[in-house]
Amino acid sequence: MKNKSLLLYAFAYLAFLYVPVLVLPVFSFNDSQFIAFPLSGFTTRWYGALAGDSAMQHALGNSLKVGIVTALLSTMLGLAAARAVTRYRLRGAGAALGFISLPLFIPDIVLGLSLLMLLGAMGLPLSLAAVMLGHLLVCVPFALTVLIARFEGFDRNLEEASADLGEDGWMTFWRITAPLMLPGIIASLLLTFITSFDEFLVAFFLSGTEATLPIYIWGQLRFPERLPMVLALGAVILAVSVVLVICAEHVRNLGVKNRVVGA
Amino acid sequence: MIFLTVSNVSKSFGGPPVVNDVSLDVMRGEFFALLGPSGCGKTTLLRMIAGFETPDRGTIAIDGEPMNAVPPHLRPTNMVFQSYAIFPHLNVFDNIAYGLRKLKLSKDQLHARVEAMLATVRLDGLGNRASDQLSGGQRQRVALARALVREPKVLLLDEPLGALDKRLRETMQVELRAIQRKVGITFLLVTHDQEEALSLSDRVAVMHQGRILQVADSRTLYERPNCREVADFIGEMNFFHATVREIAGGSASLNAGLLGLVTMPAANLAPGIKTDDHILLAIRPEHVRFAASGVAGDIAASTFLGERSHFHVRIAGRSEPVFVSGSVAPTGAVHLEFPPEKLIGLPASD
Amino acid sequence: MTQRQGGFKQQILRFGLRWTPPFSDNPAAKGGDVADNGRNAGEGYALLTPTLVVMGLALAAPLALMAVTSLKDQSGMGFAAGWTLDQYGAVLGRASYRLLFLRSVAISAVVTLVTVALAYPMAYFVAFHARRKFFWLVALTIPFWTSYLLRVFAWKIILGYGGVINSGLMRLHLIDQPLGVLLYNPFAVVVTLAHAWAAFAILPIYVSLEKIDRSLLEAASDLGDSALRRFLRITLPLSMPGVIGAAVLIFVPTTGDFVTPSLVGGPAGTMIANLIEVQFNGVGNWPLGAALSLVSMAMVAVIAGLFVASARAAAKAAR
């Protein structure tokens, strides 16, 4: 009884989550400029237009650049900090952790604007590098959270055992720590990349003339005739993200199997 | 021949010392146990020998070489961790081969060495097994093999059997002893299980609150504990207050309260006990006898343990019962006899 | 062992939301094993330093500059000499600003409440009743793998004058005039934000429900609790960390959200971030923008802090 009503609720909730998102692919294949029912026929011309839009390509390139650099840097910083607070007994570790997590408690608009003012005061131009710095701020707390969880589930005896078996710190890192942290590192890279790739507000203030993909999309929203193309872009992002997640999971499973078989 | 020397080692983690001025000599090829309740500092001592902790004071030497400045990965010791610390991403073979990388063996040599070790710990054919598909006993064997394959000068075992159930523990005890005889490596075992320490080891050091109380072979520890804590920790013991009246001609006479006047061999007194000292008389339950006359008491409780039974005998003027272990099963009012040659005199812990 | 199984799937899905606010009893904050002491502390600080430097540079320095600027007066393209509290006077004194602050907090509070309340049964279902948890978690997160902007914009399409609902309803002849009340009001902002931030509620709540030892529930039943009482006395209190985490995680960013009020809010749904944005991109009054930013930041922090503290006090009292 209760299970059944819960299940019903679950499906209703799922519908609430999916209906707005499905608007993107549905109208991206609709052969009309106007986003309204009834649908007027199937077309892929919006995808064609999208593929031919050089401004979009440029923005996509910028977003990939910023996303990849942000993901790598924030994961590296998160890794070092997570290791510091979980492996060492440090005075002030709690305060440091609080400070690093602070951006989670500050609205993004404040983060973006304060950086904008700093750049202005230092006479530095708005640029993708500035966007990266802002995204680092947003992403490091996420990376740290993921990686701390990982380190906490990590028996520190394993590293001691490695030292005991004759490996120095560096080799222990490569033979034990890195492989065991890998799932956490991948999770952190993915999460920070997606966060940066999708971030609008900070980039809005800091990107200057170099648009990232969300800035490009924001610009397109003002032109009704370009909407179906933007929806196509949203559908593509959705599809790529899903494939990416499935691939990551698949690769990880492969890795596990190989280890079991190979001696 | 002394092989491992611990001299005046102390260690604290900011509070009171966890290891307090400990000195210890372990012989080559010896199976040595550090026995004590949890928190007595035995694991910290072991970790200092392995190099994971640095002594605040004192020195540790193995085979004549001082170890204080040597990092863990360069010490001639290997450790079996309490959690076993089996590398979860490596299979059994790779776990065991982990520490052999530096030897730069050929593939065949490496294989032969690991296979031989697998045979020693009776895991033949399990090299390809993933580490998360091992039973508790198998994990223990992998941890042992991984440490032994490096042929350390001293093998350190931190509660190696603690995670196993009782039956498996007994089997592994026998095997551990056999393996130690076979490889001839010095084993240093840390345990809180007195039975394990007594049955496995050549000698045992009993630790309490960071200090070593007594170092002796199992029989001596049981029969001649040198203080109340050791007597209490190893087996069960009855204690009676007494005062020494005279020590002469190899025998001592004492005023032992409830037990009356007692004359016992002076050799049974702990060293340092003098006339007029207030001491503790100790006697094991199995040495107390039911008799026709003696100290009168009532059986308050009895536990049947198979070939023997355990009795709590209440005697007048004493709050705690006297523990008696025997094969006969009397009921109701009894008389207890305390054979003087089985009494031990220990310093009263004030 | 646990490393291999527990890890990746959940980690991706949790979206990094095994979430513990820094001011909670974070085990990591208490530092590592007893074993590491003074000798190694240097290494630890060395590992922590790069992150602290970057955060100091990108967070502390800009905020400090913002605080300094907020004490200035705009004068042409630059700032007037001397210091003043005028900006704060304006921020706190003008009724229209106060209204915006109030509305931002109110909308955000409603969004938080609605999102958490809607997500809880969902997370409860996945944690306790779903047969294929992994499937459900993937299904629940997929909608969030596309652009935030477009997820918000999708609601504009749905709620708009010529949008999906109106054109659909008219087609069905249920209405003959498009409904104008759907879009450009606080209601549209609430619906859109509740949708956009759903994952941030589901995942922390799911994680905290999943962590509950099932034998506790059996014990409660065994001791005579009905299903409802058991839920109120065991399940709900034990899942509070997830609820609190979710609430903070949603309240902070939605209060300062700019995109949603801009796209679907209309004049009645304008929020504080829109006002701040105008000071920088529109009228060019940086000191006022800085003061507005700092006040809203402080307001969010105080409200979130009070909320966490009172939730914990309530949890303690209930025990």
XYZ file of N, CA, C and O in Angstrom, chain B residues 105-266:
648
model
N 64.370 -9.075 -9.543
C 64.433 -10.481 -9.915
C 63.908 -10.660 -11.336
O 63.134 -9.845 -11.818
N 64.334 -11.732 -11.985
C 63.736 -12.062 -13.273
C 62.324 -12.555 -13.020
O 61.962 -12.886 -11.888
N 61.554 -12.615 -14.081
C 60.155 -13.000 -13.918
C 60.052 -14.399 -13.290
O 59.220 -14.641 -12.420
N 60.920 -15.295 -13.763
C 60.876 -16.669 -13.239
C 61.263 -16.717 -11.769
O 60.639 -17.394 -10.963
N 62.318 -15.977 -11.444
C 62.774 -15.963 -10.051
C 61.679 -15.430 -9.133
O 61.412 -15.988 -8.066
N 61.059 -14.319 -9.596
C 59.996 -13.706 -8.802
C 58.875 -14.713 -8.581
O 58.383 -14.907 -7.470
N 58.515 -15.381 -9.683
C 57.441 -16.346 -9.618
C 57.775 -17.453 -8.640
O 56.966 -17.825 -7.784
N 58.983 -17.979 -8.761
C 59.390 -19.089 -7.895
C 59.330 -18.669 -6.436
O 58.844 -19.411 -5.578
N 59.787 -17.439 -6.182
C 59.857 -17.001 -4.795
C 58.459 -16.821 -4.197
O 58.190 -17.231 -3.070
N 57.576 -16.230 -4.992
C 56.222 -16.007 -4.486
C 55.492 -17.338 -4.331
O 54.811 -17.578 -3.325
N 55.678 -18.217 -5.314
C 55.002 -19.518 -5.232
C 55.474 -20.292 -4.010
O 54.677 -20.926 -3.305
N 56.771 -20.244 -3.754
C 57.300 -20.946 -2.586
C 56.671 -20.404 -1.309
O 56.308 -21.153 -0.389
N 56.531 -19.063 -1.277
C 55.945 -18.455 -0.083
C 54.464 -18.813 0.032
O 53.961 -19.072 1.124
N 53.782 -18.848 -1.115
C 52.377 -19.259 -1.094
C 52.256 -20.669 -0.514
O 51.339 -20.963 0.257
N 53.193 -21.535 -0.885
C 53.158 -22.894 -0.356
C 53.390 -22.885 1.149
O 52.719 -23.592 1.905
N 54.351 -22.061 1.591
C 54.654 -22.012 3.023
C 53.422 -21.648 3.841
O 53.183 -22.207 4.908
N 52.649 -20.697 3.332
C 51.474 -20.284 4.099
C 50.229 -21.042 3.621
O 49.113 -20.679 3.974
N 50.441 -22.047 2.831
C 49.380 -22.933 2.361
C 48.275 -22.185 1.608
O 47.099 -22.315 1.905
N 48.713 -21.364 0.674
C 47.761 -20.701 -0.217
C 48.047 -21.106 -1.660
O 47.761 -20.360 -2.596
N 48.605 -22.282 -1.850
C 48.978 -22.724 -3.197
C 47.828 -22.527 -4.165
O 46.696 -22.881 -3.858
N 48.160 -21.980 -5.318
C 47.152 -21.883 -6.372
C 46.208 -20.705 -6.229
O 45.338 -20.505 -7.060
N 46.368 -19.899 -5.182
C 45.439 -18.785 -4.995
C 46.031 -17.442 -5.437
O 45.463 -16.392 -5.168
N 47.187 -17.495 -6.127
C 47.860 -16.263 -6.512
C 46.992 -15.292 -7.285
O 47.111 -14.083 -7.132
N 46.076 -15.815 -8.102
C 45.255 -14.942 -8.938
C 44.010 -14.427 -8.233
O 43.247 -13.665 -8.808
N 43.806 -14.873 -7.031
C 42.599 -14.488 -6.297
C 42.625 -12.993 -5.993
O 43.647 -12.449 -5.587
N 41.478 -12.332 -6.246
C 41.383 -10.905 -5.904
C 41.346 -10.765 -4.388
O 40.832 -11.634 -3.680
N 41.895 -9.650 -3.924
C 42.059 -9.532 -2.481
C 40.730 -9.399 -1.749
O 40.657 -9.672 -0.561
N 39.672 -8.996 -2.469
C 38.401 -8.890 -1.742
C 37.619 -10.200 -1.792
O 36.476 -10.256 -1.379
N 38.249 -11.242 -2.297
C 37.580 -12.545 -2.300
C 38.269 -13.510 -1.353
O 38.232 -14.719 -1.538
N 38.936 -12.961 -0.333
C 39.661 -13.810 0.606
C 38.904 -13.886 1.925
O 38.290 -12.926 2.363
N 38.982 -15.046 2.559
C 38.406 -15.170 3.896
C 39.370 -14.526 4.899
O 40.502 -14.196 4.568
N 38.913 -14.368 6.120
C 39.749 -13.765 7.160
C 41.061 -14.505 7.339
O 42.137 -13.913 7.407
N 40.985 -15.823 7.374
C 42.192 -16.625 7.559
C 43.139 -16.461 6.380
O 44.358 -16.375 6.556
N 42.566 -16.395 5.180
C 43.414 -16.245 3.992
C 44.078 -14.873 3.962
O 45.243 -14.750 3.599
N 43.340 -13.862 4.386
C 43.933 -12.521 4.426
C 45.127 -12.513 5.375
O 46.165 -11.918 5.088
N 44.937 -13.175 6.501
C 46.013 -13.241 7.486
C 47.248 -13.911 6.872
O 48.375 -13.463 7.056
N 47.010 -14.982 6.120
C 48.137 -15.689 5.509
C 48.831 -14.828 4.444
O 50.054 -14.870 4.314
N 48.038 -14.079 3.685
C 48.641 -13.209 2.669
C 49.512 -12.156 3.355
O 50.647 -11.898 2.934
N 48.981 -11.581 4.433
C 49.758 -10.566 5.145
C 51.059 -11.157 5.668
O 52.121 -10.533 5.598
N 50.980 -12.358 6.161
C 52.169 -13.034 6.695
C 53.161 -13.323 5.573
O 54.365 -13.054 5.690
N 52.638 -13.865 4.465
C 53.502 -14.213 3.344
C 54.188 -12.976 2.771
O 55.376 -12.987 2.464
N 53.422 -11.890 2.673
C 53.943 -10.660 2.095
C 55.112 -10.126 2.912
O 56.075 -9.585 2.371
N 55.012 -10.292 4.237
C 56.086 -9.817 5.096
C 57.258 -10.790 5.101
O 58.422 -10.396 5.036
N 56.953 -12.089 5.137
C 58.028 -13.093 5.245
C 58.853 -13.204 3.978
O 60.036 -13.513 4.034
N 58.235 -12.937 2.831
C 58.925 -13.160 1.568
C 60.135 -12.238 1.448
O 61.072 -12.507 0.707
N 60.144 -11.158 2.218
C 61.284 -10.244 2.195
C 62.398 -10.691 3.120
O 63.432 -10.033 3.232
N 62.187 -11.805 3.797
C 63.181 -12.356 4.720
C 63.718 -11.294 5.667
O 64.915 -11.010 5.714
N 62.831 -10.699 6.448
C 63.261 -9.652 7.372
C 64.099 -10.254 8.505
O 64.054 -11.453 8.745
N 64.854 -9.392 9.156
C 65.580 -9.863 10.326
C 64.628 -10.074 11.489
O 64.815 -10.966 12.301
N 63.653 -9.192 11.578
C 62.644 -9.338 12.628
C 61.263 -9.199 11.989
O 61.015 -8.263 11.243
N 60.374 -10.151 12.281
C 59.006 -10.040 11.811
C 58.147 -9.526 12.962
O 58.173 -10.074 14.062
N 57.419 -8.458 12.702
C 56.581 -7.861 13.732
C 55.129 -8.240 13.466
O 54.639 -8.078 12.351
N 54.456 -8.741 14.479
C 53.059 -9.145 14.298
C 52.188 -8.399 15.299
O 52.351 -8.555 16.502
N 51.267 -7.567 14.752
C 50.408 -6.763 15.614
C 49.052 -7.458 15.740
O 48.247 -7.394 14.822
N 48.805 -8.120 16.844
C 47.535 -8.838 17.070
C 47.135 -9.604 15.816
O 46.029 -9.424 15.304
N 47.999 -10.473 15.315
C 47.740 -11.043 13.989
C 46.528 -11.953 13.957
O 45.954 -12.181 12.908
N 46.118 -12.469 15.096
C 45.015 -13.424 15.088
C 43.745 -12.818 15.661
O 42.727 -13.486 15.767
N 43.819 -11.546 16.020
C 42.699 -10.917 16.719
C 41.399 -10.916 15.934
O 40.317 -10.981 16.513
N 41.514 -10.861 14.596
C 40.303 -10.719 13.793
C 39.681 -12.065 13.437
O 38.681 -12.115 12.755
N 40.304 -13.151 13.896
C 39.803 -14.474 13.491
C 38.923 -15.078 14.580
O 39.035 -14.726 15.748
N 38.052 -15.999 14.184
C 37.233 -16.636 15.212
C 38.065 -17.680 15.974
O 39.168 -18.039 15.596
N 37.488 -18.177 17.060
C 38.277 -18.948 18.029
C 38.937 -20.176 17.408
O 40.120 -20.417 17.583
N 38.164 -20.922 16.636
C 38.695 -22.168 16.093
C 39.839 -21.888 15.114
O 40.907 -22.483 15.176
N 39.611 -20.923 14.227
C 40.620 -20.564 13.236
C 41.867 -20.048 13.941
O 42.998 -20.313 13.542
N 41.639 -19.318 15.029
C 42.756 -18.753 15.777
C 43.644 -19.878 16.304
O 44.858 -19.817 16.229
N 43.002 -20.929 16.812
C 43.795 -22.036 17.364
C 44.593 -22.724 16.271
O 45.771 -23.046 16.452
N 43.963 -22.934 15.108
C 44.691 -23.555 13.995
C 45.873 -22.681 13.593
O 46.993 -23.163 13.391
N 45.610 -21.366 13.474
C 46.660 -20.466 13.025
C 47.792 -20.367 14.033
O 48.941 -20.153 13.661
N 47.463 -20.519 15.317
C 48.532 -20.496 16.325
C 49.538 -21.601 16.051
O 50.746 -21.379 16.041
N 49.003 -22.808 15.832
C 49.883 -23.947 15.575
C 50.713 -23.681 14.321
O 51.929 -23.890 14.294
N 50.044 -23.153 13.295
C 50.740 -22.930 12.034
C 51.801 -21.848 12.147
O 52.897 -21.972 11.605
N 51.437 -20.796 12.864
C 52.365 -19.680 13.022
C 53.651 -20.167 13.670
O 54.761 -19.836 13.265
N 53.486 -20.986 14.691
C 54.645 -21.535 15.420
C 55.473 -22.407 14.461
O 56.703 -22.328 14.447
N 54.779 -23.231 13.659
C 55.492 -24.115 12.735
C 56.254 -23.304 11.688
O 57.409 -23.602 11.366
N 55.602 -22.243 11.186
C 56.253 -21.411 10.171
C 57.483 -20.729 10.771
O 58.546 -20.662 10.147
N 57.337 -20.274 11.990
C 58.471 -19.592 12.620
C 59.656 -20.542 12.769
O 60.791 -20.190 12.506
N 59.382 -21.793 13.165
C 60.457 -22.787 13.298
C 61.119 -23.002 11.946
O 62.333 -23.121 11.846
N 60.274 -23.060 10.905
C 60.775 -23.385 9.575
C 61.670 -22.262 9.034
O 62.760 -22.525 8.525
N 61.211 -21.017 9.150
C 61.989 -19.933 8.539
C 63.074 -19.412 9.467
O 64.030 -18.782 9.017
N 62.937 -19.668 10.754
C 63.975 -19.290 11.700
C 64.144 -17.794 11.905
O 65.154 -17.328 12.406
N 63.161 -17.029 11.511
C 63.235 -15.577 11.668
C 62.752 -15.193 13.071
O 61.896 -15.867 13.646
N 63.322 -14.134 13.618
C 62.869 -13.638 14.913
C 61.466 -13.069 14.771
O 61.221 -12.215 13.923
N 60.545 -13.555 15.585
C 59.167 -13.069 15.558
C 58.916 -12.241 16.815
O 59.237 -12.675 17.913
N 58.350 -11.063 16.617
C 57.947 -10.259 17.767
C 56.439 -10.047 17.662
O 55.956 -9.383 16.758
N 55.719 -10.644 18.605
C 54.259 -10.678 18.549
C 53.682 -9.741 19.598
O 54.127 -9.728 20.738
N 52.701 -8.969 19.199
C 51.974 -8.134 20.157
C 50.577 -8.713 20.319
O 49.904 -8.992 19.322
N 50.156 -8.939 21.542
C 48.825 -9.496 21.746
C 48.286 -9.118 23.122
O 49.048 -8.809 24.034
N 46.956 -9.138 23.237
C 46.355 -8.959 24.561
C 45.830 -10.292 25.075
O 45.255 -10.367 26.139
N 46.028 -11.338 24.248
C 45.483 -12.653 24.571
C 46.572 -13.473 25.265
O 47.522 -13.929 24.633
N 46.420 -13.656 26.586
C 47.493 -14.302 27.355
C 47.722 -15.730 26.883
O 48.852 -16.197 26.813
N 46.619 -16.411 26.508
C 46.767 -17.792 26.076
C 47.623 -17.867 24.826
O 48.515 -18.707 24.691
N 47.361 -16.921 23.893
C 48.116 -16.873 22.648
C 49.595 -16.626 22.941
O 50.472 -17.313 22.415
N 49.859 -15.668 23.802
C 51.244 -15.335 24.121
C 51.946 -16.523 24.780
O 53.060 -16.890 24.412
N 51.280 -17.132 25.742
C 51.922 -18.219 26.483
C 52.159 -19.426 25.596
O 53.194 -20.093 25.689
N 51.195 -19.748 24.708
C 51.344 -20.979 23.938
C 52.293 -20.798 22.764
O 52.938 -21.747 22.343
N 52.407 -19.580 22.225
C 53.231 -19.403 21.031
C 54.695 -19.113 21.345
O 55.588 -19.546 20.627
N 54.941 -18.390 22.415
C 56.213 -17.695 22.512
C 57.259 -18.440 23.327
O 56.930 -19.200 24.238
N 58.523 -18.164 22.980
C 59.620 -18.631 23.825
C 59.660 -17.808 25.101
O 59.811 -18.329 26.186
N 59.534 -16.501 24.927
C 59.491 -15.628 26.102
C 58.415 -14.568 25.911
O 58.074 -14.217 24.787
N 57.930 -14.055 27.033
C 56.859 -13.073 27.006
C 57.253 -11.886 27.868
O 57.812 -12.063 28.960
N 57.002 -10.677 27.369
C 57.153 -9.497 28.205
C 55.748 -8.998 28.526
O 54.953 -8.762 27.618
N 55.456 -8.857 29.821
C 54.149 -8.357 30.199
C 54.235 -6.848 30.376
O 55.076 -6.351 31.134
N 53.398 -6.109 29.630
C 53.416 -4.645 29.708
C 52.178 -4.142 30.417
O 51.087 -4.703 30.280
N 52.363 -3.046 31.145
C 51.245 -2.436 31.842
C 51.537 -0.952 31.973
O 52.598 -0.580 32.469
N 50.623 -0.122 31.514
C 50.764 1.324 31.581
C 52.130 1.813 31.106
O 52.794 2.601 31.771
N 52.545 1.282 29.952
C 53.762 1.776 29.339
C 55.057 1.195 29.876
O 56.128 1.541 29.398
N 54.956 0.348 30.879
C 56.182 -0.242 31.430
C 56.163 -1.749 31.253
O 55.103 -2.364 31.169
N 57.372 -2.324 31.219
C 57.453 -3.778 31.198
C 57.563 -4.267 32.633
O 58.428 -3.819 33.397
N 56.654 -5.141 33.029
C 56.637 -5.612 34.413
C 57.546 -6.814 34.599
O 58.261 -6.935 35.589
N 57.472 -7.726 33.640
C 58.249 -8.956 33.784
C 58.511 -9.549 32.420
O 57.639 -9.525 31.544
N 59.734 -10.070 32.248
C 60.062 -10.780 31.019
C 60.481 -12.177 31.416
O 61.419 -12.337 32.199
N 59.796 -13.190 30.919
C 60.143 -14.558 31.306
C 59.497 -15.523 30.345
O 58.668 -15.140 29.511
N 59.885 -16.807 30.462
C 59.192 -17.803 29.667
C 57.811 -18.037 30.272
O 57.527 -17.623 31.395
N 56.976 -18.731 29.540
C 55.584 -18.867 29.917
C 55.417 -19.496 31.300
O 54.652 -19.023 32.135
N 56.171 -20.585 31.546
C 56.018 -21.308 32.809
C 56.371 -20.404 33.980
O 55.640 -20.339 34.972
N 57.461 -19.695 33.862
C 57.874 -18.806 34.952
C 56.823 -17.730 35.200
O 56.499 -17.423 36.343
N 56.306 -17.174 34.110
C 55.286 -16.124 34.274
C 54.090 -16.658 35.049
O 53.515 -15.974 35.886
N 53.732 -17.885 34.755
C 52.545 -18.443 35.378
C 52.825 -18.819 36.830
O 52.036 -18.552 37.730
N 53.966 -19.426 37.030
C 54.232 -19.953 38.371
C 54.909 -18.956 39.278
O 54.781 -19.027 40.497
N 55.685 -18.056 38.725
C 56.414 -17.089 39.540
C 56.220 -15.664 39.036
O 57.176 -15.005 38.640
N 54.991 -15.204 38.982
C 54.812 -13.802 38.598
C 55.513 -12.916 39.613
O 55.614 -13.299 40.790
N 56.035 -11.782 39.191
C 56.813 -10.974 40.119
C 56.013 -9.822 40.717
O 56.543 -9.027 41.472
N 54.762 -9.696 40.334
C 53.954 -8.652 40.943
C 52.480 -8.986 40.752
O 52.122 -9.876 39.995
N 51.659 -8.226 41.432
C 50.233 -8.508 41.417
C 49.648 -8.386 40.013
O 48.823 -9.197 39.609
N 50.085 -7.361 39.250
C 49.502 -7.135 37.932
C 49.752 -8.325 37.007
O 48.863 -8.757 36.284
N 50.980 -8.829 37.038
C 51.294 -9.971 36.178
C 50.470 -11.183 36.612
O 49.860 -11.871 35.797
N 50.422 -11.427 37.923
C 49.666 -12.568 38.434
C 48.201 -12.464 38.045
O 47.562 -13.441 37.671
N 47.687 -11.271 38.118
C 46.291 -11.030 37.808
C 46.004 -11.194 36.326
O 44.982 -11.733 35.935
N 46.934 -10.711 35.501
C 46.688 -10.678 34.064
C 46.796 -12.080 33.468
O 46.145 -12.400 32.490
N 47.663 -12.908 34.053
C 47.867 -14.237 33.494
C 47.166 -15.249 34.376
O 47.578 -15.509 35.502
N 46.099 -15.812 33.912
C 45.340 -16.786 34.674
C 44.618 -16.144 35.840
O 44.573 -14.918 35.974
N 44.042 -16.978 36.714
C 43.323 -16.443 37.848
C 44.165 -16.661 39.099
O 44.991 -17.569 39.182
N 43.955 -15.813 40.090
C 44.814 -15.881 41.271
C 44.037 -15.409 42.493
O 43.232 -14.487 42.411
N 44.242 -16.083 43.616
C 43.699 -15.616 44.895
C 44.776 -14.840 45.631
O 45.943 -15.240 45.642
N 44.376 -13.715 46.230
C 45.358 -12.914 46.985
C 44.918 -12.804 48.439
O 43.726 -12.645 48.731
N 45.913 -12.867 49.349
C 45.653 -12.675 50.780
C 46.700 -11.711 51.317
O 47.875 -11.778 50.933
N 46.267 -10.823 52.202
C 47.241 -9.937 52.837
C 48.012 -10.704 53.899
O 47.464 -11.579 54.570
N 49.279 -10.375 54.042
C 50.100 -11.070 55.046
C 51.253 -10.166 55.455
O 51.576 -9.199 54.775
N 51.850 -10.484 56.603
C 53.017 -9.748 57.072
C 54.145 -10.747 57.352
O 53.910 -11.808 57.949
N 55.323 -10.405 56.877
C 56.471 -11.308 57.081
C 56.948 -11.173 58.527
O 57.204 -10.059 58.996
N 57.062 -12.290 59.245
C 57.542 -12.220 60.635
C 59.012 -12.574 60.714
O 59.763 -12.000 61.479
N 59.406 -13.531 59.909
C 60.808 -13.943 59.998
C 61.211 -14.672 58.727
O 60.408 -15.418 58.156
N 62.420 -14.414 58.249
C 62.957 -15.189 57.135
C 64.242 -15.816 57.630
O 65.181 -15.102 58.016
N 64.307 -17.148 57.673
C 65.499 -17.819 58.194
C 65.593 -19.217 57.643
O 64.573 -19.909 57.487
N 66.819 -19.622 57.314
C 67.095 -21.002 56.928
C 66.251 -21.473 55.770
O 65.753 -22.601 55.771
N 66.053 -20.608 54.792
C 65.346 -21.032 53.580
C 63.842 -21.090 53.741
O 63.146 -21.440 52.806
N 63.341 -20.732 54.863
C 61.885 -20.678 54.956
C 61.455 -19.372 55.626
O 62.226 -18.741 56.346
N 60.222 -19.003 55.360
C 59.729 -17.743 55.884
C 58.453 -18.023 56.665
O 57.652 -18.870 56.267
N 58.305 -17.347 57.787
C 57.034 -17.492 58.492
C 56.286 -16.171 58.423
O 56.872 -15.097 58.506
N 54.992 -16.275 58.200
C 54.190 -15.080 57.979
C 52.926 -15.135 58.824
O 52.394 -16.216 59.110
N 52.456 -13.960 59.118
C 51.146 -13.834 59.712
C 50.172 -13.515 58.588
O 50.183 -12.426 58.050
N 49.354 -14.515 58.234
C 48.566 -14.373 57.006
C 47.094 -14.195 57.270
O 46.256 -14.646 56.499
N 46.747 -13.556 58.370
C 45.350 -13.219 58.613
C 44.445 -14.426 58.640
O 44.588 -15.308 59.485
N 43.571 -14.488 57.662
C 42.579 -15.556 57.603
C 43.221 -16.935 57.512
O 42.641 -17.927 57.931
N 44.399 -16.953 56.893
C 45.053 -18.261 56.733
C 45.843 -18.630 57.973
O 46.457 -19.702 58.026
N 45.904 -17.758 58.962
C 46.635 -18.035 60.182
C 48.115 -17.854 59.995
O 48.571 -17.071 59.151
N 48.897 -18.581 60.806
C 50.349 -18.523 60.693
C 50.784 -19.481 59.610
O 50.377 -20.634 59.587
N 51.644 -18.985 58.690
C 52.042 -19.818 57.549
C 53.554 -19.885 57.507
O 54.237 -18.872 57.682
N 54.081 -21.048 57.252
C 55.518 -21.194 57.008
C 55.681 -21.699 55.578
O 55.085 -22.718 55.208
N 56.417 -20.939 54.775
C 56.546 -21.292 53.359
C 57.996 -21.147 52.926
O 58.801 -20.510 53.630
N 58.367 -21.735 51.765
C 59.765 -21.620 51.313
C 60.101 -20.150 51.012
O 59.314 -19.464 50.367
N 61.238 -19.707 51.517
C 61.641 -18.306 51.297
C 61.845 -18.031 49.807
O 61.698 -16.911 49.338
